[in-house]
Amino acid sequence: MTPPPVPPVPPVPGTPRAEALAAAGERPPPTPSQTVGPFYGYALPFAKGGDMAPAGHPDTITVHGRVHDGAGQPIPDALLEFWQPAPDGSRAGAPGSLRRDPVTGEIVGRHGVDFTGFGRVATDADGHYTLRTLPPGGVPYISVCVFARGLLHHLFTRVYLPGPAGAGDPAADPLLASLPPRRRATLLAAPEGEKTYRFDIRLQGDGAHEETVFLDFG
Amino acid sequence: MPSTSDGTGPADRRAEAPPPRPASPPPAAERTGEAAAPPAPPAQEVISAEIAQTRQEYLKAVEGGGPRLDHPPRAYPPYRSSILRHPRQPLVAVRDPDAVELTGPVFGVTDVTELDADLTRRHAGEPLGERIRVTGRVLDGDGRPVRGQLVEIWQANAAGRYAHQRDQHPAPLDPNFTGAGRCLTDDEGRYAFTTIRPGAYPWRNHDNAWRPAHIHFSLFGAAFTQRLVTQMYFPGDPLFPFDPIMQSVTDDAARERLVARYEHDLSTPEWSLGYRWDIVLSGPAATWMEEGR
Ligand SMILES: [Fe+2]
């Protein structure tokens, strides 16, 4: 007489694998967002992260400003990422934003021939950031993704550049056209001297200042 | 009197400070005779009650036909730092098929070095702690692999301390562990890191607040819309129910997706334990990019 089969021990707990769902032809549900927290500083920002334009390029524009919270205080631990087309309108991007020294592993910066289209800047102790880039081709805006301690899910916004810096016309932009003037104003970079623009980001209105328009792409 | 009960204890020295709140009952400083101590932080019971309440409200909303939420709400009061750092106005929907955000940055072999994926080999000696291998696949919302994209991680050391000067948790720094890594996904969307299991650590959100052990992840997809920063947790951590950051994902099934699975086949005999964690990036992408990526 054969002994009864031994029942298997219960399976290991944990997340069902997205891979298994995908293999079964199901759409795997998204992984939830979590805050970037306060301690990303030695991992995410990189040297020359805000210098998207090759050093000394005559068309270089500077975009700078502060990130504020709902009490109007500057946020000293926000991380901003920028994405934009190259001046010729290409949206293909290019590798090499974090180009490394093969000997030391240090980040040596972009090589300046390809335009990578990607920038990353952490705000300083005063909540301030600076981006040096080339005018985006074909659209009047630079896309921004905001991360911060206290922000559980990143936020998207856009820096709209006025005049000849932007190849397009902001007035003809469908997003700008859809916004009431007070809201629209939060997306417009303010000229400040030659080829320099001010763009502040307010994660929450503080009563005196309008909250920045943030975007949902569905 | 030990300093841990009067608002100046080790947990209060973390950079993760709560935002200013209205005056609350007399601070504990009155007991110690100190001047101008900050208001007492809320007790864990207060935070836990808020967490339970928020979850209950979410369940009710879903029962009433409301949408299931994959992501945490940006306004999540139990996580005190969220209170002043979330927009109050609704997001503005952009459904422009020509939006730049439907494309995204690309990375390549010049952006990473071979050593970046092994966090245990960045210094002269071996870090202390339990050596682990963490691997999985990065997929898009249709289950397709996200190829050749940048994955970045950062974490505390085995004692629960970050190599960051603002982290003043009185746990030892490990001279052989920094805790930052990078890699590119392969053709099947796979990433893999060798590291050590991070420790839990205290923070200042509330009294006796501890974060469950976690690894921070940053991911890029085929489009900027698919950008994701998140945290991976370890199965069976007893701190899960107490942590407002993890519990900010109010949907039980979604929250479960933040937890890696121990996989014995990924363990290496007499060397390391293996965890698998797949990551799914949602968000639209320009269709013309699909062929090229
Ligand atoms: Fe952390």
Coordinates of C-alpha atoms and ligand atoms in Angstrom, one line a residue:
Chain A
M1 CA 0.0 0.0 0.0
T2 CA 1.5 3.4 -1.1
P3 CA 1.5 6.1 1.5
P4 CA -0.7 9.2 0.8
P5 CA 1.0 12.0 -1.1
V6 CA 2.7 14.6 1.1
P7 CA 1.0 18.0 0.6
P8 CA 3.4 20.7 -0.5
V9 CA 4.2 23.5 1.9
P10 CA 2.4 26.8 1.2
P11 CA 4.0 28.9 -1.5
V12 CA 6.5 31.7 -0.7
P13 CA 4.7 35.0 0.1
G14 CA 5.3 38.0 -2.0
T15 CA 4.3 39.9 -5.1
P16 CA 2.9 37.9 -8.1
R17 CA 5.4 38.5 -10.8
A18 CA 4.5 41.0 -13.5
E19 CA 6.4 38.8 -15.9
A20 CA 4.0 35.9 -15.2
L21 CA 1.0 38.1 -15.9
A22 CA 2.6 39.4 -19.1
A23 CA 3.3 35.9 -20.2
A24 CA -0.3 35.0 -19.6
G25 CA -1.4 37.8 -21.9
E26 CA -2.6 40.1 -19.1
R27 CA -1.8 43.7 -18.7
P28 CA 0.4 43.9 -15.6
P29 CA -0.7 46.6 -13.2
P30 CA 1.7 49.5 -12.6
T31 CA 4.2 49.6 -9.7
P32 CA 3.1 52.4 -7.3
S33 CA 5.2 55.5 -6.9
Q34 CA 6.9 56.3 -3.6
T35 CA 8.6 59.5 -2.5
V36 CA 12.2 60.1 -3.5
G37 CA 12.9 60.9 0.2
P38 CA 15.6 63.1 1.7
F39 CA 18.7 61.0 1.0
Y40 CA 18.9 60.6 -2.8
G41 CA 21.7 63.2 -2.9
Y42 CA 24.6 60.8 -3.3
A43 CA 22.8 58.7 -5.9
L44 CA 20.8 60.7 -8.4
P45 CA 22.3 64.2 -9.0
F46 CA 25.4 64.1 -11.1
A47 CA 28.1 66.5 -12.0
K48 CA 27.1 69.0 -14.7
G49 CA 23.6 67.6 -14.6
G50 CA 22.1 71.0 -15.3
D51 CA 24.6 71.9 -18.1
M52 CA 22.7 70.5 -21.1
A53 CA 24.3 73.0 -23.5
P54 CA 27.9 72.4 -24.5
A55 CA 30.2 74.8 -22.6
G56 CA 30.5 78.2 -24.4
H57 CA 27.8 77.5 -26.9
P58 CA 26.6 80.9 -28.2
D59 CA 22.9 79.9 -28.2
T60 CA 23.0 78.8 -24.5
I61 CA 20.0 79.9 -22.5
T62 CA 19.8 79.9 -18.7
V63 CA 16.6 78.9 -16.9
H64 CA 16.7 79.3 -13.1
G65 CA 14.4 79.7 -10.2
R66 CA 13.2 78.4 -6.8
V67 CA 10.9 75.6 -5.8
H68 CA 8.5 76.6 -3.0
D69 CA 6.1 74.8 -0.7
G70 CA 2.6 75.8 0.4
A71 CA 4.0 78.0 3.2
G72 CA 6.0 79.9 0.6
Q73 CA 9.2 78.4 1.9
P74 CA 12.0 77.3 -0.5
I75 CA 12.3 73.5 -0.8
P76 CA 16.0 72.6 -0.3
D77 CA 15.6 69.0 -1.2
A78 CA 13.7 68.9 -4.5
L79 CA 15.1 67.2 -7.6
L80 CA 14.2 68.5 -11.0
E81 CA 14.5 66.7 -14.3
F82 CA 14.3 68.3 -17.7
W83 CA 13.6 66.7 -21.1
Q84 CA 13.4 68.6 -24.4
P85 CA 13.9 68.2 -28.1
A86 CA 17.3 69.2 -29.6
P87 CA 17.5 72.6 -31.3
D88 CA 16.9 70.8 -34.6
G89 CA 13.7 69.4 -33.3
S90 CA 14.9 65.8 -32.8
R91 CA 13.2 64.0 -29.9
A92 CA 15.4 60.9 -30.1
G93 CA 17.7 62.1 -27.3
A94 CA 21.2 60.8 -27.0
P95 CA 23.1 58.7 -24.4
G96 CA 25.9 60.3 -22.4
S97 CA 24.2 62.6 -19.9
L98 CA 26.1 60.7 -17.2
R99 CA 29.2 60.0 -19.3
R100 CA 31.8 58.3 -17.2
D101 CA 35.6 58.3 -16.9
P102 CA 36.4 54.6 -17.6
V103 CA 39.4 54.7 -15.2
T104 CA 37.9 56.4 -12.1
G105 CA 34.2 55.9 -12.8
E106 CA 33.7 59.6 -12.2
I107 CA 31.0 61.5 -14.2
V108 CA 32.9 63.7 -16.7
G109 CA 29.9 65.3 -18.3
R110 CA 28.3 65.2 -21.8
H111 CA 30.8 65.3 -24.7
G112 CA 29.0 68.3 -26.2
V113 CA 28.6 66.9 -29.8
D114 CA 25.3 65.1 -29.3
F115 CA 22.5 67.0 -27.4
T116 CA 21.2 64.5 -24.9
G117 CA 18.0 66.4 -24.1
F118 CA 18.1 65.3 -20.5
G119 CA 19.1 67.4 -17.4
R120 CA 18.9 66.7 -13.7
V121 CA 19.4 69.3 -10.9
A122 CA 18.9 69.1 -7.2
T123 CA 17.8 72.4 -5.5
D124 CA 20.4 74.0 -3.3
A125 CA 19.9 75.1 0.4
D126 CA 17.9 78.1 -0.8
G127 CA 15.6 76.0 -3.0
H128 CA 17.3 77.3 -6.1
Y129 CA 18.2 75.5 -9.4
T130 CA 20.0 76.5 -12.6
L131 CA 19.7 74.9 -16.0
R132 CA 21.8 75.9 -19.0
T133 CA 20.5 74.5 -22.2
L134 CA 19.9 75.2 -25.9
P135 CA 16.5 76.3 -27.1
P136 CA 14.1 73.4 -27.8
G137 CA 13.4 72.8 -31.5
G138 CA 9.8 72.7 -32.7
V139 CA 8.1 73.4 -29.4
P140 CA 8.2 76.4 -27.1
Y141 CA 8.6 74.4 -23.9
I142 CA 11.0 72.3 -21.8
S143 CA 9.3 69.5 -19.9
V144 CA 10.0 69.2 -16.2
C145 CA 9.5 66.4 -13.7
V146 CA 9.6 67.4 -10.0
F147 CA 10.6 65.0 -7.2
A148 CA 10.9 65.9 -3.5
R149 CA 10.7 64.6 0.0
G150 CA 7.1 64.8 1.0
L151 CA 5.9 64.4 -2.6
L152 CA 4.6 60.8 -2.9
H153 CA 4.3 60.9 -6.7
H154 CA 6.3 63.1 -9.0
L155 CA 4.7 66.0 -10.8
F156 CA 5.1 67.2 -14.4
T157 CA 5.1 70.7 -15.6
R158 CA 6.5 72.8 -18.4
V159 CA 8.8 75.8 -18.8
Y160 CA 7.4 77.9 -21.7
L161 CA 10.0 80.2 -23.2
P162 CA 8.9 83.5 -24.7
G163 CA 10.0 85.0 -28.0
P164 CA 12.7 83.7 -30.3
A165 CA 14.2 81.3 -27.7
G166 CA 11.3 79.1 -28.3
A167 CA 10.8 78.0 -31.9
G168 CA 7.0 78.0 -31.5
D169 CA 4.5 80.6 -30.4
P170 CA 3.2 80.1 -26.9
A171 CA -0.1 81.8 -27.8
A172 CA -0.7 79.1 -30.3
D173 CA 0.1 76.3 -27.8
P174 CA -3.0 74.2 -27.1
L175 CA -2.2 73.8 -23.4
L176 CA -1.5 77.5 -22.8
A177 CA -4.6 78.4 -24.8
S178 CA -6.8 76.2 -22.5
L179 CA -5.7 77.9 -19.3
P180 CA -7.2 81.0 -17.6
P181 CA -4.6 83.8 -17.6
R182 CA -3.7 83.5 -13.9
R183 CA -3.0 79.7 -14.2
R184 CA -1.2 80.2 -17.6
A185 CA 1.2 82.7 -16.1
T186 CA 2.7 79.9 -13.8
L187 CA 4.0 78.2 -16.9
L188 CA 5.7 81.2 -18.5
A189 CA 9.4 81.8 -17.9
A190 CA 10.1 85.4 -17.3
P191 CA 12.9 87.1 -19.3
E192 CA 15.6 88.4 -17.1
G193 CA 18.4 89.9 -19.0
E194 CA 19.9 88.4 -22.1
K195 CA 19.0 84.7 -22.7
T196 CA 18.2 84.3 -19.0
Y197 CA 14.8 83.3 -17.8
R198 CA 13.2 83.0 -14.3
F199 CA 10.9 80.0 -13.6
D200 CA 9.7 79.4 -10.1
I201 CA 7.8 76.2 -9.1
R202 CA 5.2 76.3 -6.4
L203 CA 4.1 72.8 -5.3
Q204 CA 1.1 74.4 -3.5
G205 CA -0.4 77.9 -3.6
D206 CA 0.5 79.9 -0.5
G207 CA -2.3 82.4 -0.6
A208 CA -0.1 85.2 -2.1
H209 CA 1.2 83.2 -5.1
E210 CA -0.5 81.0 -7.6
E211 CA 0.2 77.3 -7.5
T212 CA 2.1 76.0 -10.6
V213 CA 0.0 74.2 -13.2
F214 CA 0.9 70.5 -13.1
L215 CA 0.1 68.1 -15.9
D216 CA -1.5 64.7 -16.3
F217 CA -0.7 62.6 -19.4
G218 CA -3.1 59.8 -18.7
Chain B
M1 CA 16.9 61.9 32.2
P2 CA 17.4 60.3 28.8
S3 CA 17.1 62.7 26.0
T4 CA 15.0 60.3 23.8
S5 CA 11.7 61.4 25.3
D6 CA 11.9 65.2 25.1
G7 CA 12.0 65.8 21.4
T8 CA 15.7 65.9 21.0
G9 CA 16.2 62.1 20.8
P10 CA 17.9 60.4 17.9
A11 CA 14.8 59.9 15.9
D12 CA 14.3 63.7 15.8
R13 CA 17.6 64.4 14.4
R14 CA 16.7 62.9 11.0
A15 CA 16.5 65.2 8.1
E16 CA 12.9 64.0 7.5
A17 CA 11.4 66.7 9.6
P18 CA 7.6 67.3 10.0
P19 CA 6.3 70.6 8.6
P20 CA 5.3 73.3 11.2
R21 CA 2.0 72.5 12.8
P22 CA -0.3 74.6 14.9
A23 CA 0.6 74.9 18.6
S24 CA -0.3 71.6 20.4
P25 CA -0.5 70.8 24.1
P26 CA 2.6 71.9 26.2
P27 CA 5.7 70.2 24.9
A28 CA 7.6 67.6 26.9
A29 CA 10.2 70.2 27.4
E30 CA 8.2 71.5 30.4
R31 CA 9.1 68.3 32.1
T32 CA 12.8 68.7 31.5
G33 CA 13.0 72.4 32.0
E34 CA 14.4 73.1 28.5
A35 CA 13.3 76.2 26.7
A36 CA 11.6 76.4 23.4
A37 CA 11.3 72.7 22.5
P38 CA 9.4 72.0 19.4
P39 CA 5.8 70.7 19.8
A40 CA 5.6 67.1 20.7
P41 CA 5.4 64.8 17.6
P42 CA 2.2 62.8 17.2
A43 CA 2.2 59.3 18.7
Q44 CA 2.3 56.2 16.5
E45 CA -1.3 55.5 17.6
V46 CA -2.4 58.9 16.1
I47 CA -0.7 58.1 12.8
S48 CA -1.9 54.5 12.7
A49 CA -5.5 55.7 13.3
E50 CA -5.2 58.2 10.4
I51 CA -3.7 55.4 8.2
A52 CA -6.6 53.1 9.0
Q53 CA -9.2 55.9 8.5
T54 CA -7.7 56.8 5.1
R55 CA -7.7 53.2 4.0
Q56 CA -11.4 52.8 5.1
E57 CA -12.4 55.9 3.1
Y58 CA -10.7 54.5 0.1
L59 CA -12.4 51.1 0.4
K60 CA -15.8 52.8 0.7
A61 CA -15.1 54.9 -2.3
V62 CA -14.2 51.8 -4.4
E63 CA -17.3 50.0 -3.1
G64 CA -19.3 53.0 -4.3
G65 CA -17.9 52.7 -7.8
G66 CA -14.8 54.9 -7.4
P67 CA -11.6 54.1 -9.3
R68 CA -8.9 51.8 -7.9
L69 CA -5.8 53.8 -7.4
D70 CA -2.4 52.4 -8.4
H71 CA -0.5 55.3 -6.9
P72 CA -0.5 57.1 -3.6
P73 CA -2.6 60.3 -3.3
R74 CA -0.2 63.2 -3.2
A75 CA -2.1 64.6 -0.2
Y76 CA -1.6 62.0 2.5
P77 CA -1.7 63.6 5.9
P78 CA -0.3 60.7 7.9
Y79 CA 2.9 61.4 6.0
R80 CA 3.3 64.9 7.5
S81 CA 5.8 66.2 4.9
S82 CA 3.1 65.8 2.2
I83 CA 0.9 68.4 3.7
L84 CA 2.6 71.5 2.3
R85 CA 4.2 69.7 -0.7
H86 CA 1.2 68.7 -2.9
P87 CA -0.8 70.7 -5.3
R88 CA -4.4 71.6 -4.3
Q89 CA -5.6 72.3 -7.8
P90 CA -6.4 69.4 -10.1
L91 CA -3.8 68.3 -12.6
V92 CA -4.4 69.6 -16.1
A93 CA -4.9 66.8 -18.6
V94 CA -2.7 66.9 -21.7
R95 CA -3.8 64.5 -24.4
D96 CA -1.8 66.1 -27.2
P97 CA -0.4 63.4 -29.5
D98 CA 2.5 65.7 -30.3
A99 CA 3.5 66.2 -26.6
V100 CA 7.3 66.0 -26.0
E101 CA 6.6 63.9 -22.9
L102 CA 5.6 61.0 -25.1
T103 CA 9.3 60.6 -25.8
G104 CA 12.0 60.4 -23.2
P105 CA 15.7 60.5 -22.5
V106 CA 17.9 57.6 -23.5
F107 CA 21.0 56.2 -21.8
G108 CA 23.8 53.9 -23.0
V109 CA 27.1 52.2 -22.2
T110 CA 28.8 55.5 -21.6
D111 CA 26.5 56.2 -18.7
V112 CA 27.2 53.2 -16.5
T113 CA 30.3 51.2 -15.6
E114 CA 30.4 47.4 -15.0
L115 CA 31.0 47.9 -11.3
D116 CA 27.9 50.1 -10.8
A117 CA 25.6 47.1 -10.4
D118 CA 27.6 45.6 -7.5
L119 CA 27.3 47.8 -4.5
T120 CA 29.5 45.5 -2.4
R121 CA 32.6 46.1 -4.5
R122 CA 32.9 49.8 -4.5
H123 CA 35.5 50.1 -1.7
A124 CA 38.6 48.3 -0.6
G125 CA 36.9 46.0 1.8
E126 CA 33.6 44.0 2.1
P127 CA 30.6 45.8 3.5
L128 CA 29.0 44.4 6.6
G129 CA 25.6 42.9 6.3
E130 CA 23.6 40.2 4.6
R131 CA 24.7 40.0 0.9
I132 CA 21.7 39.9 -1.4
R133 CA 21.0 39.8 -5.2
V134 CA 18.0 41.8 -6.4
T135 CA 16.7 41.3 -9.9
G136 CA 13.6 41.5 -12.0
R137 CA 12.2 42.9 -15.2
V138 CA 11.1 46.3 -16.1
L139 CA 7.9 46.2 -18.2
D140 CA 5.6 48.7 -19.7
G141 CA 1.9 48.7 -19.2
D142 CA 1.4 46.3 -22.1
G143 CA 3.8 43.8 -20.6
R144 CA 6.6 44.6 -23.1
P145 CA 10.2 44.8 -21.8
V146 CA 11.7 48.2 -21.3
R147 CA 15.1 47.8 -23.0
G148 CA 18.4 49.5 -22.5
Q149 CA 17.0 51.9 -19.9
L150 CA 18.6 53.4 -16.8
V151 CA 17.8 51.9 -13.4
E152 CA 19.3 53.7 -10.3
I153 CA 19.1 52.5 -6.7
W154 CA 20.1 53.9 -3.3
Q155 CA 19.7 52.6 0.1
A156 CA 20.9 52.7 3.8
N157 CA 23.6 50.3 5.0
A158 CA 23.0 47.2 7.1
A159 CA 22.7 49.3 10.2
G160 CA 20.1 51.6 8.7
R161 CA 22.3 54.6 8.0
Y162 CA 22.6 56.5 4.8
A163 CA 26.0 57.8 3.5
H164 CA 24.5 61.3 3.6
Q165 CA 25.7 64.0 5.9
R166 CA 22.1 65.0 6.8
D167 CA 21.5 61.5 8.1
Q168 CA 22.4 61.7 11.8
H169 CA 20.9 58.4 12.9
P170 CA 23.4 57.2 15.5
A171 CA 24.0 53.9 13.7
P172 CA 27.5 53.2 12.3
L173 CA 28.5 54.3 8.8
D174 CA 30.2 51.5 6.9
P175 CA 33.5 52.6 5.2
N176 CA 33.0 49.8 2.7
F177 CA 29.4 50.7 1.7
T178 CA 28.1 53.8 -0.1
G179 CA 24.7 52.4 -1.2
A180 CA 24.2 53.8 -4.7
G181 CA 24.1 51.7 -7.9
R182 CA 23.1 51.9 -11.5
C183 CA 22.6 49.6 -14.4
L184 CA 20.9 49.4 -17.9
T185 CA 18.1 46.9 -18.5
D186 CA 18.9 44.2 -21.0
D187 CA 17.0 43.1 -24.1
E188 CA 14.4 41.4 -21.9
G189 CA 14.1 44.4 -19.6
R190 CA 16.0 42.7 -16.9
Y191 CA 18.1 44.5 -14.2
A192 CA 20.2 42.9 -11.5
F193 CA 22.1 44.3 -8.5
T194 CA 24.3 42.8 -5.8
T195 CA 24.1 44.7 -2.5
I196 CA 23.5 44.1 1.2
R197 CA 20.1 44.1 2.8
P198 CA 19.5 47.6 4.2
G199 CA 18.5 48.1 7.8
A200 CA 15.3 49.8 9.1
Y201 CA 15.8 53.3 10.3
P202 CA 14.1 55.9 12.5
W203 CA 12.7 59.2 11.1
R204 CA 10.9 62.3 12.4
N205 CA 7.4 61.9 11.0
H206 CA 6.0 61.0 14.4
D207 CA 7.1 59.7 17.8
N208 CA 9.0 56.3 17.4
A209 CA 8.6 56.4 13.6
W210 CA 10.6 53.7 11.8
R211 CA 10.9 53.0 8.1
P212 CA 10.7 49.4 7.1
A213 CA 13.9 48.2 5.2
H214 CA 13.7 49.4 1.6
I215 CA 15.7 50.1 -1.5
H216 CA 14.9 53.3 -3.4
F217 CA 14.5 52.7 -7.2
S218 CA 14.5 55.3 -10.1
L219 CA 13.4 54.1 -13.5
F220 CA 13.1 55.5 -17.0
G221 CA 10.7 54.1 -19.7
A222 CA 10.2 54.7 -23.4
A223 CA 8.6 58.0 -22.6
F224 CA 9.1 60.7 -20.0
T225 CA 5.4 60.0 -19.0
Q226 CA 6.6 56.6 -17.7
R227 CA 9.2 58.0 -15.3
L228 CA 9.0 56.3 -11.9
V229 CA 10.7 56.7 -8.5
T230 CA 9.6 54.2 -5.9
Q231 CA 10.8 51.9 -3.1
M232 CA 11.2 48.2 -2.9
Y233 CA 10.4 46.4 0.4
F234 CA 11.3 43.0 1.8
P235 CA 8.6 40.4 2.4
G236 CA 7.3 39.9 5.9
D237 CA 8.6 43.1 7.5
P238 CA 6.8 43.7 10.7
L239 CA 7.0 47.5 10.3
F240 CA 4.7 47.7 7.2
P241 CA 1.5 48.6 9.0
F242 CA 3.2 51.4 11.0
D243 CA 4.8 53.2 8.0
P244 CA 2.8 56.1 6.5
I245 CA 5.0 56.2 3.3
M246 CA 4.3 52.6 2.4
Q247 CA 0.7 52.8 3.6
S248 CA 0.2 55.9 1.4
V249 CA -0.6 53.4 -1.3
T250 CA -4.1 52.8 0.0
D251 CA -5.0 50.0 -2.4
D252 CA -4.0 46.7 -0.8
A253 CA -3.2 45.0 -4.0
A254 CA -1.2 47.9 -5.3
R255 CA 0.7 48.2 -2.0
E256 CA 1.6 44.5 -2.2
R257 CA 3.3 45.2 -5.5
L258 CA 6.0 47.2 -3.7
V259 CA 7.1 44.0 -1.9
A260 CA 9.8 41.8 -3.5
R261 CA 9.6 38.1 -3.3
Y262 CA 12.3 35.8 -1.9
E263 CA 13.3 33.4 -4.6
H264 CA 15.4 30.5 -3.5
D265 CA 16.7 29.8 -7.0
L266 CA 18.2 33.3 -7.1
S267 CA 20.2 32.6 -3.9
T268 CA 23.8 31.5 -4.4
P269 CA 25.1 28.8 -2.2
E270 CA 27.4 30.1 0.6
W271 CA 27.2 33.6 -1.0
S272 CA 24.0 35.5 -1.2
L273 CA 20.2 35.5 -0.9
G274 CA 18.0 36.3 -3.9
Y275 CA 15.0 38.6 -4.3
R276 CA 12.9 39.1 -7.4
W277 CA 11.0 42.3 -8.0
D278 CA 9.3 43.2 -11.3
I279 CA 8.5 46.8 -12.1
V280 CA 5.8 48.0 -14.4
L281 CA 5.9 51.6 -15.8
S282 CA 2.6 53.0 -16.9
G283 CA 2.0 56.1 -19.1
P284 CA 1.5 56.7 -22.8
A285 CA 4.4 56.7 -25.3
A286 CA 4.6 57.9 -28.9
T287 CA 3.8 55.0 -31.1
W288 CA 6.4 55.9 -33.6
M289 CA 9.0 55.1 -31.1
E290 CA 8.0 51.5 -30.5
E291 CA 10.0 50.1 -33.4
G292 CA 13.2 51.8 -32.4
R293 CA 13.1 51.0 -28.7
Ligands
FE1 FE 15.0 55.6 2.5

